[in-house]
Amino acid sequence: MNRVRGGLLNDSDVLNDSAFARDVLAGLSATPKRLMSRYFYDERGDELFQAIMASPEYYLTDCELEILREQGEPMATAMATDEPFELVELGSGDGSKIRYLLDALQANGADFSYRPVDISAAVLDQLAGRLRPGRPWLELRPMAVNYMAWLEDLVPGEQRRVFAFMGSNLGNFGDEGAVGFLSLLRRAMGPRDALLIGLDLKKDPAIIRAAYNDAAGVTAAFNLNLLARINHELGGEFDPAGFEHAPEYDPATGAARSWLRSLRDQRVPIAALERDFTFAQGERVFMEISQKYDDAMIADLSTRSGFRVAADFRDRRGWFTDQLWVP
Ligand code: AVI
């Protein structure tokens, strides 16, 4: 990683070499200012996201776990054909959820291998450590790459593939980004391939608001950590105490948005960008969208990106869905 204060690179080198630097410069030069949530996940960000998933308010993980645990069998039946296939999980993380589906596929006699794709080799090691014991039958083919970049060059394979994109990760792309991502994936798929996609559904707004503003303040720390990352990696001088987490949820559109609000007028130098940025008291920086869906939105999204919804699995409360989409 480029450490500006460590003097490893001079400032303009950092700007040339780092997509992070370029994106921060573009985002903080825009109106309203914005930062990209994809940069939340440094080492500390990974820890904070784990803590969010374990928080009582963040229902998404529990809902999806319930679906996989209790409906693994019908899901496995819907996914499998007579043909051998590769299950390709994009952004797999440590594999804690998918294990139920793997076991159900095995119990159903499916002939499959599992390719978890994640940018973090360390996380894939954890995944292997978690999944291998007790599963001698599992053909595990982990791949440590940025799945977006990988997908751009992917073409339909000879072997059937079932992609999995769980956790409502799609909701972080925004509408245009979601269609772009799904269309990219669609182009890489052959006619017999399928996509298992997890989507968070619209529900009582109070439940959604609490999930993105937990009482212990972990989500606030998760957002503020990006300012600390800019300090460490780009020589920024943010005082995280000068900002507050200000999430909002619009039940009409289903958009849950996170913002950081400046608590005072302030000027923040960022050495690697050779710029100071000013923040007025009350000014908001857009951090993340977590889209919530309803059936009409899902029908629209799937059609616009070239898919048909073939199966739909929901948790008991109807808060979350894992769906099988086919070309
Ligand atoms: C990863 N992603 C689906 C999470 C979400 O719910 O949008 C990220 C997150 N942001 C705040 N809490 C969790």
Short mmCIF file of C-alpha atoms and ligand atoms in Angstrom, two decimals, residues 37 40-41 48-49 52-53 58-60 166-172 200 211-214 218-220 222-223 245 256 258 288-292 320, ligand 1:
data_model
loop_
_atom_site.label_atom_id
_atom_site.label_comp_id
_atom_site.label_asym_id
_atom_site.label_seq_id
_atom_site.Cartn_x
_atom_site.Cartn_y
_atom_site.Cartn_z
CA SER A 37 -18.21 2.58 -0.31
CA PHE A 40 -14.71 0.81 3.20
CA TYR A 41 -13.02 -2.58 3.26
CA LEU A 48 -16.16 -3.45 11.39
CA PHE A 49 -18.28 -5.11 8.70
CA ILE A 52 -22.11 -5.03 11.74
CA MET A 53 -23.18 -8.49 10.58
CA TYR A 58 -28.43 -5.92 10.99
CA TYR A 59 -31.01 -8.53 9.96
CA LEU A 60 -29.74 -9.20 6.41
CA MET A 166 -25.29 -13.01 -2.15
CA GLY A 167 -25.84 -10.66 0.77
CA SER A 168 -27.65 -7.93 -1.24
CA ASN A 169 -24.25 -6.75 -2.41
CA LEU A 170 -26.02 -5.63 -5.59
CA GLY A 171 -27.76 -2.94 -3.53
CA ASN A 172 -24.46 -1.08 -3.12
CA ASP A 200 -32.87 -7.22 0.55
CA ALA A 211 -29.99 -1.71 10.54
CA TYR A 212 -27.97 1.21 9.13
CA ASN A 213 -27.76 3.13 12.40
CA ASP A 214 -27.11 0.53 15.09
CA VAL A 218 -20.60 0.22 14.59
CA THR A 219 -22.07 1.44 11.29
CA ALA A 220 -21.05 4.99 12.17
CA PHE A 222 -17.58 1.79 9.55
CA ASN A 223 -18.32 4.98 7.61
CA HIS A 245 -22.91 9.48 10.52
CA ALA A 256 -31.02 3.60 2.19
CA SER A 258 -25.38 6.87 4.27
CA GLU A 288 -23.12 4.50 0.31
CA ILE A 289 -26.43 3.35 -1.10
CA SER A 290 -27.99 0.08 0.12
CA GLN A 291 -30.96 -0.44 -2.20
CA LYS A 292 -34.07 -2.25 -0.92
CA PHE A 320 -34.97 -11.01 2.16
C1 AVI B 1 -22.13 -5.25 1.86
N1 AVI B 1 -23.42 -4.59 1.86
C2 AVI B 1 -24.47 -5.44 1.32
C3 AVI B 1 -23.79 -3.97 3.14
C4 AVI B 1 -25.19 -3.30 3.03
O1 AVI B 1 -26.06 -3.70 3.79
O2 AVI B 1 -25.37 -2.44 2.18
C5 AVI B 1 -22.77 -2.94 3.58
C6 AVI B 1 -23.18 -2.19 4.81
N2 AVI B 1 -23.16 -0.89 4.96
C7 AVI B 1 -23.59 -0.56 6.17
N3 AVI B 1 -23.92 -1.66 6.79
C8 AVI B 1 -23.66 -2.71 5.97
#
